[in-house]
PDB file of C-alpha atoms in Angstrom:
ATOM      1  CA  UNK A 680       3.849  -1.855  -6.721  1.00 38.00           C
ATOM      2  CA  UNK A 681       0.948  -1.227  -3.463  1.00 40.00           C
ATOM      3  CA  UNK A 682       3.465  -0.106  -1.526  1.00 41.00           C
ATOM      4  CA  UNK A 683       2.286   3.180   0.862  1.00 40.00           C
ATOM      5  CA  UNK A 684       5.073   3.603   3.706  1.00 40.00           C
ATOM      6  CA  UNK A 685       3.398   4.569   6.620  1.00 39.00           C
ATOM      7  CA  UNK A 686       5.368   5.049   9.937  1.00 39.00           C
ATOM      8  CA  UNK A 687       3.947   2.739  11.930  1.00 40.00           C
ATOM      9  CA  UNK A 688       4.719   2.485  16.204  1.00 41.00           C
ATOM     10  CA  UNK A 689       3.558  -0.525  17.995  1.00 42.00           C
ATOM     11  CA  UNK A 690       2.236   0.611  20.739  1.00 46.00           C
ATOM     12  CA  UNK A 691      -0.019  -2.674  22.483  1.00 46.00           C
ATOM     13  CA  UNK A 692       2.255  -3.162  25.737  1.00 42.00           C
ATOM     14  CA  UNK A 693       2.495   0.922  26.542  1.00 44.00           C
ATOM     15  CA  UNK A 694      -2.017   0.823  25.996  1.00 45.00           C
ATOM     16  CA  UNK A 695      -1.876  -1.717  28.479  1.00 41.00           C
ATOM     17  CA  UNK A 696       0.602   0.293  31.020  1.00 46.00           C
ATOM     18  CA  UNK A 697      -1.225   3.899  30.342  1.00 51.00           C
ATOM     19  CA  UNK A 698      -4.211   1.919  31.669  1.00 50.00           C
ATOM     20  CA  UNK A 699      -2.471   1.028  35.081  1.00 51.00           C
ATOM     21  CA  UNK A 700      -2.138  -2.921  33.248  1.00 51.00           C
ATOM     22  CA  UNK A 701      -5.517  -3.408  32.891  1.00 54.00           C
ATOM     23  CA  UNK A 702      -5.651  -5.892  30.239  1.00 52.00           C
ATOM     24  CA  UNK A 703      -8.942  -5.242  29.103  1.00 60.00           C
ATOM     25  CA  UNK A 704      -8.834  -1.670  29.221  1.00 61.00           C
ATOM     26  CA  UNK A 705      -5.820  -1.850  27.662  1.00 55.00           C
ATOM     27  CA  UNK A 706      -6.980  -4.067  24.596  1.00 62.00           C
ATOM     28  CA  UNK A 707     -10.102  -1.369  24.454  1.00 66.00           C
ATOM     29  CA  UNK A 708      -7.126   1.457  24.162  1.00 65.00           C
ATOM     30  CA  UNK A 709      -5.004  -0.519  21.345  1.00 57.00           C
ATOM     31  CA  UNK A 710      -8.469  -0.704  19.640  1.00 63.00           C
ATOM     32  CA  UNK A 711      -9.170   2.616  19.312  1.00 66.00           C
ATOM     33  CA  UNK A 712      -5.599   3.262  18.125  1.00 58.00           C
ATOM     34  CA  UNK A 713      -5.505   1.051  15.524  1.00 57.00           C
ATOM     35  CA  UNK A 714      -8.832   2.330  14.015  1.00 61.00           C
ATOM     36  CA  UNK A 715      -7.304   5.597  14.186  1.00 56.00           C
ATOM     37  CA  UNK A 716      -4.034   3.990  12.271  1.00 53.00           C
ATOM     38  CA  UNK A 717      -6.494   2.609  10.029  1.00 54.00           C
ATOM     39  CA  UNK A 718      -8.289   5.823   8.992  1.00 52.00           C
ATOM     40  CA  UNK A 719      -5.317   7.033   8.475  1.00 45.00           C
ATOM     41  CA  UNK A 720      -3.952   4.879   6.327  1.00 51.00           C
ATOM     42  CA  UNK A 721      -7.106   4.796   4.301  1.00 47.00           C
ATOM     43  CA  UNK A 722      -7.146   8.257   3.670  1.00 50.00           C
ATOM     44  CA  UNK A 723      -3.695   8.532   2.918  1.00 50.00           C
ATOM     45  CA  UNK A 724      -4.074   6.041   0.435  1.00 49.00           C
ATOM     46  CA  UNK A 725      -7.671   7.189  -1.366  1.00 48.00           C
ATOM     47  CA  UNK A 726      -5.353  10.608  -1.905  1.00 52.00           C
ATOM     48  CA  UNK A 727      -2.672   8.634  -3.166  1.00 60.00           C
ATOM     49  CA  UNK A 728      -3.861   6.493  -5.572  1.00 68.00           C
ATOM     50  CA  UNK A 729      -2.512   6.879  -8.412  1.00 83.00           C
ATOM     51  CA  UNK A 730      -0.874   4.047 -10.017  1.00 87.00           C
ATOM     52  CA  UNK A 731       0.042   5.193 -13.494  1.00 89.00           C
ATOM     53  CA  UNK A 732       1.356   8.322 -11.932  1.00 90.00           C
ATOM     54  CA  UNK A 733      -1.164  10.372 -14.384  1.00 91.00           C
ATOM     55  CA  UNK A 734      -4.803  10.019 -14.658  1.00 90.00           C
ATOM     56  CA  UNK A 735      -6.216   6.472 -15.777  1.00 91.00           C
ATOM     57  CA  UNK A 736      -9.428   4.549 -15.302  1.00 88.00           C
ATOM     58  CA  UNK A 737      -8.063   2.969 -12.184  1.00 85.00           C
ATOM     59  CA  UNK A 738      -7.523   5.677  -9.734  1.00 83.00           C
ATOM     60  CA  UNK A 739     -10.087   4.352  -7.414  1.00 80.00           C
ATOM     61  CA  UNK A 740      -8.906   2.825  -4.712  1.00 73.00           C
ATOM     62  CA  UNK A 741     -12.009   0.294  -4.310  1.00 72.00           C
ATOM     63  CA  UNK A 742     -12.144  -0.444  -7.776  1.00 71.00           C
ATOM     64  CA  UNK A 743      -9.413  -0.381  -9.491  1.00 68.00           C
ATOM     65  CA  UNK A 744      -9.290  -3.887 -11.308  1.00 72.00           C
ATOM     66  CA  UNK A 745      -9.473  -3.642 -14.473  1.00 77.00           C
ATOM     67  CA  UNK A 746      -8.451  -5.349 -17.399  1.00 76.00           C
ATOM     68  CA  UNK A 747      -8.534  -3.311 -19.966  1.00 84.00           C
ATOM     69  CA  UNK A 748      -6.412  -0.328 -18.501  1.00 88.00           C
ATOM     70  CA  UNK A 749      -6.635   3.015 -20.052  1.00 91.00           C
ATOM     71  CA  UNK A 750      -4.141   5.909 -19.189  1.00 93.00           C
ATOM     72  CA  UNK A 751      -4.092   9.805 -20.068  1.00 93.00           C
ATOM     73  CA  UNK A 752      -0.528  10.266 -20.100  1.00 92.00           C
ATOM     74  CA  UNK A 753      -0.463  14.433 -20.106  1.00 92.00           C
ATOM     75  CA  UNK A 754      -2.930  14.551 -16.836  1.00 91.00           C
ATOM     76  CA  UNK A 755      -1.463  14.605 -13.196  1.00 88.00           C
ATOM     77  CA  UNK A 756      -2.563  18.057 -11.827  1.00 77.00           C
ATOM     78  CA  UNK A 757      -5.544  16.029 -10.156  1.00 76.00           C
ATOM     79  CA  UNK A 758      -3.578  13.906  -8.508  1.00 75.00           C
ATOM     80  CA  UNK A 759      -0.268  16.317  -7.994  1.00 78.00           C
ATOM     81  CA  UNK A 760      -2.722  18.527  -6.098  1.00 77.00           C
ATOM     82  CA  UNK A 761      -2.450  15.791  -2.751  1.00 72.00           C
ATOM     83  CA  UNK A 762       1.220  16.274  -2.868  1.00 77.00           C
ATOM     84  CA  UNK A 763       2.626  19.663  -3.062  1.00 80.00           C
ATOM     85  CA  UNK A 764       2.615  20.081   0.255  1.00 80.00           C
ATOM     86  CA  UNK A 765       4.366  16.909   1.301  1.00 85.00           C
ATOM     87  CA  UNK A 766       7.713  16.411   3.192  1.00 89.00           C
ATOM     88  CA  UNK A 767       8.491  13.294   1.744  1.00 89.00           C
ATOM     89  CA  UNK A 768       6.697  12.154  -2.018  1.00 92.00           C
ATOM     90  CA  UNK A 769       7.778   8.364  -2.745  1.00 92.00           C
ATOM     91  CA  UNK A 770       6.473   7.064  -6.120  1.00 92.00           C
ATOM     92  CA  UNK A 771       6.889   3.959  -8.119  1.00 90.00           C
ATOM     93  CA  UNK A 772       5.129   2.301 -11.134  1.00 89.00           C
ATOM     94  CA  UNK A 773       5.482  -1.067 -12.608  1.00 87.00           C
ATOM     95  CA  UNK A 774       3.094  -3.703 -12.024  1.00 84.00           C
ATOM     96  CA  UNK A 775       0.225  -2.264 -13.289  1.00 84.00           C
ATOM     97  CA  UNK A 776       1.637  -1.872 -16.568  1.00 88.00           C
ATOM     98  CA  UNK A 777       2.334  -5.529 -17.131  1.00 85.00           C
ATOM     99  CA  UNK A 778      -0.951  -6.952 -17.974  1.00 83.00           C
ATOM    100  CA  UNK A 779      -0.249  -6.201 -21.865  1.00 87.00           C
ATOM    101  CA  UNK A 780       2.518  -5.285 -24.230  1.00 89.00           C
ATOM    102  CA  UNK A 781       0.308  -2.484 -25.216  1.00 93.00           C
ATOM    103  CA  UNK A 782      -1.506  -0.048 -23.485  1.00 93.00           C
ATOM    104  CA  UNK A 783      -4.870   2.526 -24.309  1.00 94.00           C
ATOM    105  CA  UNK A 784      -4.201   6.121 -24.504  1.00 93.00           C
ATOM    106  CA  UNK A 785      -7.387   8.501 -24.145  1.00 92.00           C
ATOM    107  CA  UNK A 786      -8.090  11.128 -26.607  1.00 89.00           C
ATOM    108  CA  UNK A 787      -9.980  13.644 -25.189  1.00 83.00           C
ATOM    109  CA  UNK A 788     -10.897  12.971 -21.595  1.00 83.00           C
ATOM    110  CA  UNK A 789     -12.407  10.497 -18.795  1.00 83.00           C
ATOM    111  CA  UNK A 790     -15.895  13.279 -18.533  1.00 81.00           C
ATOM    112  CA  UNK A 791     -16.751  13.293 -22.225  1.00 79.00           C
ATOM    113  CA  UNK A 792     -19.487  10.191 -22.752  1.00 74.00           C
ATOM    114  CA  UNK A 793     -17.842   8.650 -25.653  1.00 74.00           C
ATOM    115  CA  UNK A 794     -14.182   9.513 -26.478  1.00 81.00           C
ATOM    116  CA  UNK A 795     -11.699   7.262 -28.475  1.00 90.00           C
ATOM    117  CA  UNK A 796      -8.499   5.425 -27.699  1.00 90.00           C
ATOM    118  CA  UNK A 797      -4.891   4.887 -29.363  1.00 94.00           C
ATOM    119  CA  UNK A 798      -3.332   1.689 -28.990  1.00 95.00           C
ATOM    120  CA  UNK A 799       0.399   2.094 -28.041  1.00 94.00           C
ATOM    121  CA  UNK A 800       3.566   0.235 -27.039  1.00 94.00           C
ATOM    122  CA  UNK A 801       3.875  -0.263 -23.229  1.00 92.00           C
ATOM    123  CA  UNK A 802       7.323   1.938 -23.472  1.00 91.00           C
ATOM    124  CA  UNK A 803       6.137   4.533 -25.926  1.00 93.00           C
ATOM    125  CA  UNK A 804       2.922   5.256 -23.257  1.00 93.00           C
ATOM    126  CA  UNK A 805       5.552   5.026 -19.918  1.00 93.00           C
ATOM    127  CA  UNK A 806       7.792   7.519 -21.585  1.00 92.00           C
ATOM    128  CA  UNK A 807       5.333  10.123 -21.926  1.00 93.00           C
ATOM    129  CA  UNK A 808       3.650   9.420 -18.521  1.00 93.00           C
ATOM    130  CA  UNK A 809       7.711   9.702 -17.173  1.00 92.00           C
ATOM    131  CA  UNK A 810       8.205  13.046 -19.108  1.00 92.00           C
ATOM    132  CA  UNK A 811       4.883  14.424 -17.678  1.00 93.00           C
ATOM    133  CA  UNK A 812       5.370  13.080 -14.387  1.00 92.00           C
ATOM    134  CA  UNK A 813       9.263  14.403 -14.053  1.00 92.00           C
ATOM    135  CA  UNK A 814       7.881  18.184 -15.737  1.00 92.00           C
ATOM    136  CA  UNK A 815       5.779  17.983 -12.730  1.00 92.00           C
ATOM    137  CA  UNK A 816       8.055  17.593 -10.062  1.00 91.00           C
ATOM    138  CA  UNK A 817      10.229  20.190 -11.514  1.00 91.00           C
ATOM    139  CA  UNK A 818       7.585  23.111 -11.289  1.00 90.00           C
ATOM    140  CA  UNK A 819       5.322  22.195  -8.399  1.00 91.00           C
ATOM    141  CA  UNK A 820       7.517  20.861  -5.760  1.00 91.00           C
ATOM    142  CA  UNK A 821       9.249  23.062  -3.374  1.00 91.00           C
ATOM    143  CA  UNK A 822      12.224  20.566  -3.488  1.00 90.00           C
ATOM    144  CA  UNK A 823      14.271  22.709  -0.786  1.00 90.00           C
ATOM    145  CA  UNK A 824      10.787  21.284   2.003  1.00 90.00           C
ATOM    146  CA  UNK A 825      10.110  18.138  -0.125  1.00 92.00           C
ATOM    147  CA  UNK A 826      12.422  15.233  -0.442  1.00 93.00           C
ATOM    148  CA  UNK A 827      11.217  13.224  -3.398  1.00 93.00           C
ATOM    149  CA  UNK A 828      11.993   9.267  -4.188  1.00 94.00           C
ATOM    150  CA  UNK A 829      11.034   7.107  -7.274  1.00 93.00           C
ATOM    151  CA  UNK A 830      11.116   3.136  -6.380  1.00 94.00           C
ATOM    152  CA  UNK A 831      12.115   0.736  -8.772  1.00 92.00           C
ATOM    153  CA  UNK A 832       9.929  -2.431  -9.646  1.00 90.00           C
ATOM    154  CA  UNK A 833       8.764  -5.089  -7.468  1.00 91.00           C
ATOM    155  CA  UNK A 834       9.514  -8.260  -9.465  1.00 90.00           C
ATOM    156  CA  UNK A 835       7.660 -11.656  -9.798  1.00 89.00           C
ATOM    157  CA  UNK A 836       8.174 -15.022 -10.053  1.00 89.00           C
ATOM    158  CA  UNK A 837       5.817 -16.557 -11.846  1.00 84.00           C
ATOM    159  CA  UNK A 838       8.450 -18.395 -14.272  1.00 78.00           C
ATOM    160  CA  UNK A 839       9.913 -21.170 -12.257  1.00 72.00           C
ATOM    161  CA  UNK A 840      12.125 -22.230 -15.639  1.00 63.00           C
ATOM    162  CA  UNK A 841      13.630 -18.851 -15.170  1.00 63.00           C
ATOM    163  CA  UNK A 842      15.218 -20.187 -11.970  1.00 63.00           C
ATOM    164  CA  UNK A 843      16.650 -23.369 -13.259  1.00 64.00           C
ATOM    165  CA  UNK A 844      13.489 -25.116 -11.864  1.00 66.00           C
ATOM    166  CA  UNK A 845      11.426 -25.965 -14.556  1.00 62.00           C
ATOM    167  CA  UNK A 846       9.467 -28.554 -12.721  1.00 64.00           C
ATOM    168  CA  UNK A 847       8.515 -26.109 -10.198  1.00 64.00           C
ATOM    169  CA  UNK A 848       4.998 -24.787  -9.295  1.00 69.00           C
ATOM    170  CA  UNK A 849       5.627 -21.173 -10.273  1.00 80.00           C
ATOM    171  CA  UNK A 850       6.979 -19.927  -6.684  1.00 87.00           C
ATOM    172  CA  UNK A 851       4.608 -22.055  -4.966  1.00 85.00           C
ATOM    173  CA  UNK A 852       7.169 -24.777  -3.372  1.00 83.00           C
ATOM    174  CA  UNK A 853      10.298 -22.326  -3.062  1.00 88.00           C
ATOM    175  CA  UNK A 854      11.183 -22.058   0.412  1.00 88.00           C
ATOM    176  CA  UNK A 855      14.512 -20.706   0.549  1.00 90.00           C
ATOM    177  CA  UNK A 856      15.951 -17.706  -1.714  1.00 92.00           C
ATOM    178  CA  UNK A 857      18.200 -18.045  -4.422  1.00 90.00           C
ATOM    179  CA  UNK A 858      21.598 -17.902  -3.118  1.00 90.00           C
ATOM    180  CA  UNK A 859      23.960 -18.290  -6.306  1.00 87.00           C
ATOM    181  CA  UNK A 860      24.443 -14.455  -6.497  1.00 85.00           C
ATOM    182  CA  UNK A 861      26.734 -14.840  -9.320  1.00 86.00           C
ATOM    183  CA  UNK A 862      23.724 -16.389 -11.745  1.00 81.00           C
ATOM    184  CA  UNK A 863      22.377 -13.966 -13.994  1.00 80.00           C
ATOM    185  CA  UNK A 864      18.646 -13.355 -13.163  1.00 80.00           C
ATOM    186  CA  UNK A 865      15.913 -12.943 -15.552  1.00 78.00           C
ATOM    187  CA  UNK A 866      12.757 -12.922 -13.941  1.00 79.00           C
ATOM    188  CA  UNK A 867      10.438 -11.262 -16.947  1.00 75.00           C
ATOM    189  CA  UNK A 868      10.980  -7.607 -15.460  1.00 80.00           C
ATOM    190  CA  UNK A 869      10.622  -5.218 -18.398  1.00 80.00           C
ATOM    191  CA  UNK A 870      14.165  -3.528 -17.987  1.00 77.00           C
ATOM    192  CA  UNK A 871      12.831  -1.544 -20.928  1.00 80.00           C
ATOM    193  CA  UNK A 872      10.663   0.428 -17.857  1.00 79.00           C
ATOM    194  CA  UNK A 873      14.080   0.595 -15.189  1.00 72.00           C
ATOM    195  CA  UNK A 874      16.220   2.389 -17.974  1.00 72.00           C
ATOM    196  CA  UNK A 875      13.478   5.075 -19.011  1.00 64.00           C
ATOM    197  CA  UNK A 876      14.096   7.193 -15.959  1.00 64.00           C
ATOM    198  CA  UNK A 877      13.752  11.280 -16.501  1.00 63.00           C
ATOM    199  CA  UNK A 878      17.226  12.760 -15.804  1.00 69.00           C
ATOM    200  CA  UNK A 879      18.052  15.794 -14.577  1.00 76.00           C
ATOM    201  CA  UNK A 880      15.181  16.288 -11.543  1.00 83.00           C
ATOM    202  CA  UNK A 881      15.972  16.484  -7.933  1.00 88.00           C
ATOM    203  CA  UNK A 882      14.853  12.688  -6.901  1.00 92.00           C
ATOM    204  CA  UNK A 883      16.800   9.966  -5.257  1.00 92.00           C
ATOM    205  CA  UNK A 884      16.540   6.158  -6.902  1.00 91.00           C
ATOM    206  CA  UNK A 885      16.028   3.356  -4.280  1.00 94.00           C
ATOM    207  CA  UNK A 886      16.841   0.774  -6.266  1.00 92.00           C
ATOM    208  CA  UNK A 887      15.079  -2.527  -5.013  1.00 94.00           C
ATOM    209  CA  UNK A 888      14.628  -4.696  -7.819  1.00 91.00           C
ATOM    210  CA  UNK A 889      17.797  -7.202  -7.746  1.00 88.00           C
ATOM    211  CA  UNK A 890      17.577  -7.541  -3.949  1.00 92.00           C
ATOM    212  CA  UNK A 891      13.895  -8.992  -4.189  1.00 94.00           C
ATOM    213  CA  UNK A 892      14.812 -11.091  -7.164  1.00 92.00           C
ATOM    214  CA  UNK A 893      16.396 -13.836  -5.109  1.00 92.00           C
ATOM    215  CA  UNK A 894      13.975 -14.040  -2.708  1.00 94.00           C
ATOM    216  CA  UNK A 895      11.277 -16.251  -5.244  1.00 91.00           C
ATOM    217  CA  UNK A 896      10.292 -18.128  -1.475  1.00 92.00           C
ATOM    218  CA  UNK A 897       8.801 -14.461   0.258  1.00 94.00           C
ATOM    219  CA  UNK A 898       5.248 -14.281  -1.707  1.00 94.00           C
ATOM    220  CA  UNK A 899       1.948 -15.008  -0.061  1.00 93.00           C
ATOM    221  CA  UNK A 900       1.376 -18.150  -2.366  1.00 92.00           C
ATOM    222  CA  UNK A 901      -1.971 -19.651  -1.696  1.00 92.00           C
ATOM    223  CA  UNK A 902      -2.387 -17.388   1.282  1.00 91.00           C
ATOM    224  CA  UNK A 903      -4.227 -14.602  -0.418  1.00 90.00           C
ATOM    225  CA  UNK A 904      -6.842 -12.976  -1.544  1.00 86.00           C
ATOM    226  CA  UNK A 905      -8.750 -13.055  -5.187  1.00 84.00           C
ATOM    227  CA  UNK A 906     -11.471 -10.712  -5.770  1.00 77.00           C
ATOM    228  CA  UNK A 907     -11.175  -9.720  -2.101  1.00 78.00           C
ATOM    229  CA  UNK A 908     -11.973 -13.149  -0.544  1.00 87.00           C
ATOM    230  CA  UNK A 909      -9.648 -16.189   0.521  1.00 92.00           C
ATOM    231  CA  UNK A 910      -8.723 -19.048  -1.782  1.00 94.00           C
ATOM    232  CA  UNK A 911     -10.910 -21.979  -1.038  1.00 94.00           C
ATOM    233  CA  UNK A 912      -9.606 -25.028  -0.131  1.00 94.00           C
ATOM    234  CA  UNK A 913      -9.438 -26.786  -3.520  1.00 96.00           C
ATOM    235  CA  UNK A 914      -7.919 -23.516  -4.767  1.00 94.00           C
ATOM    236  CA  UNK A 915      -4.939 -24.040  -2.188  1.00 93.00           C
ATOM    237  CA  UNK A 916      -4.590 -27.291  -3.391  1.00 93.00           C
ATOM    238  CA  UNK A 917      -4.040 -26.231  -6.981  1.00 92.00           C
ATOM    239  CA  UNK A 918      -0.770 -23.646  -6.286  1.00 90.00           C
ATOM    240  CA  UNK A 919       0.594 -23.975 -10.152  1.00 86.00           C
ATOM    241  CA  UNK A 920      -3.056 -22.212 -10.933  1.00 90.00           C
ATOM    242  CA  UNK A 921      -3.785 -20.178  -8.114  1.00 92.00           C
ATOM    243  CA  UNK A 922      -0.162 -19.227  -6.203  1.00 91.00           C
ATOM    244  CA  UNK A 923      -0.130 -15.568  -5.881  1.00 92.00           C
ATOM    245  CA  UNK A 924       3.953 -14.969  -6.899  1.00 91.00           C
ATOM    246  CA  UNK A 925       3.137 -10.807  -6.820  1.00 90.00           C
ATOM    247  CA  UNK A 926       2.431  -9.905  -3.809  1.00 91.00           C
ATOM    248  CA  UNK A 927       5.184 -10.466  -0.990  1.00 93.00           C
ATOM    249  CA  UNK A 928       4.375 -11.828   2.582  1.00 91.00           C
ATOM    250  CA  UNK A 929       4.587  -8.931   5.720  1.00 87.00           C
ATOM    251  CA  UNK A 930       7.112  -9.364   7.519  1.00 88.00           C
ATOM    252  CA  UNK A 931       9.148  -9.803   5.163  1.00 92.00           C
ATOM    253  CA  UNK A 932      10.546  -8.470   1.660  1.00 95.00           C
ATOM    254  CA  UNK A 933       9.013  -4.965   2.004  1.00 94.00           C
ATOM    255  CA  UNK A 934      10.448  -4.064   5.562  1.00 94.00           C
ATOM    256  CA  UNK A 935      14.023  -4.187   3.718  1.00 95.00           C
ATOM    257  CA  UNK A 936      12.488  -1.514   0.872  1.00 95.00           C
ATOM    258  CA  UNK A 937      11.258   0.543   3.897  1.00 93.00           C
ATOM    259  CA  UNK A 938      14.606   0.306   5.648  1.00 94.00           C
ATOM    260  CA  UNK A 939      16.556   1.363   2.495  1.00 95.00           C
ATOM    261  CA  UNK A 940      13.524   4.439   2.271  1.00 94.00           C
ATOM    262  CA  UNK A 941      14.054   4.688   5.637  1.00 93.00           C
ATOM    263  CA  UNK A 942      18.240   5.208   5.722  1.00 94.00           C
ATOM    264  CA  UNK A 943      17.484   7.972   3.240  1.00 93.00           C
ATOM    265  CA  UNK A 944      15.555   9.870   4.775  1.00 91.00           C
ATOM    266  CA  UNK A 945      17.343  10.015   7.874  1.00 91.00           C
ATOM    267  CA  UNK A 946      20.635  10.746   5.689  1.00 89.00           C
ATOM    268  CA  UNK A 947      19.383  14.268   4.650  1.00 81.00           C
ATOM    269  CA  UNK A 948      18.440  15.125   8.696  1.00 72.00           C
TER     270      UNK A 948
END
């Protein structure tokens, strides 16, 4: 999942009071604050990237789609280097193992010009990354300052069938969630991925993977981006082809993960 909590304060009406309710002043001020929210966030999230939890050729933050992923499941002191000073680490991994069933494994390294690739099961690779990932954590982190949390997957909804709709447009005409909470949900997660969790290291599981299964009506549809730029028109009006049912709308879905990351952090103050 792309999902970087950042503690966020709206501050617009107290930039207009601080400048003696001078709107315009005061819309110069909440300027200037959110570019310095903004280059914030940006550099928190160039350091962060990281979406295989070890090294892999998309780590760049600008560029990271890629189709043919490649991971190199014993490397994470580059990226563990951004964290051991933390308070608070929050990982999670999912959706960018899902393009294939299988996944390439570098042998030798991302410098060396030519170097050649295993082709693996999708479990066999996240297992290893997991076990190199949770040795990690157990020798770098000064868990007594830093108060680690893995997040479980963000699901989709591209299979309308799988909701007893099978006329639907993938999610593109839901509009409310699914409210039979008794039905048993299968919404293509990989469970496979949820179960392989490392045991025995000091981090709490927020568990938000059932909760956002019912709501198939809370993604952006054909209100997104591809390649970075708007759907045109005729793509809107094509939503079984071009409905984006990964990404959620904000507000919405990921203000109830950030609450439930939220209640536990303020449970160990």
């Amino acid at each position: 999942m792309c999902h970087l909590p950042v503690g966020v304060e709206h501050q617009a009406y107290w930039a207009i009071k601080e400048m003696n309710m001078n709107t315009e002043s005061g819309a110069a001020e909440r300027r200037m604050q959110l570019q310095e929210l903004e280059e914030l966030r940006l550099d928190a999230y160039d350091s962060a990237m990281c979406p295989f939890l070890v090294q892999s050729n998309s780590d760049d933050p600008r560029n990271h789609s890629i189709s043919q992923r490649i991971v190199m499941p014993e490397s994470i002191s580059n990226h563990g280097i951004h964290s051991k000073a933390a308070d608070f680490l929050v990982f999670n991994t999912y959706i960018w193992w899902m393009n294939n069933q299988t996944i390439k494994i570098i042998l030798g390294s991302f410098d060396q010009e030519s170097a050649d690739y295993e082709e693996v099961q999708r479990c066999t690779a996240y297992e290893r990354v997991m076990t190199t990932w949770a040795d990690w954590l157990m020798h770098n982190v000064n868990h007594t300052r830093t108060a680690s949390y893995f997040i479980t997957m963000s699901p989709v909804h591209w299979q309308s069938s799988n909701r007893n709709n099978p006329d639907g447009a993938v999610c593109a005409r839901e509009t409310t969630p699914i409210m039979n909470t008794t039905m048993e949900l299968d919404m293509g997660i990989d469970r496979r991925l949820l179960d392989n969790q490392e045991e025995g290291i000091p981090v709490d599981l927020i568990d938000i993977t059932t909760l956002s299964e019912y709501r198939k009506d809370a993604h952006t549809l054909v209100y997104t981006l591809r390649q970075g730029k708007l759907l045109l028109p005729e793509q809107k009006a094509n939503p079984a082809t071009f409905a984006d049912c990964l990404h959620w709308c904000l507000s919405g879905v990921p203000d109830a993960w950030n609450e439930l990351l939220y209640t536990h952090i303020i449970s160990r103050s």
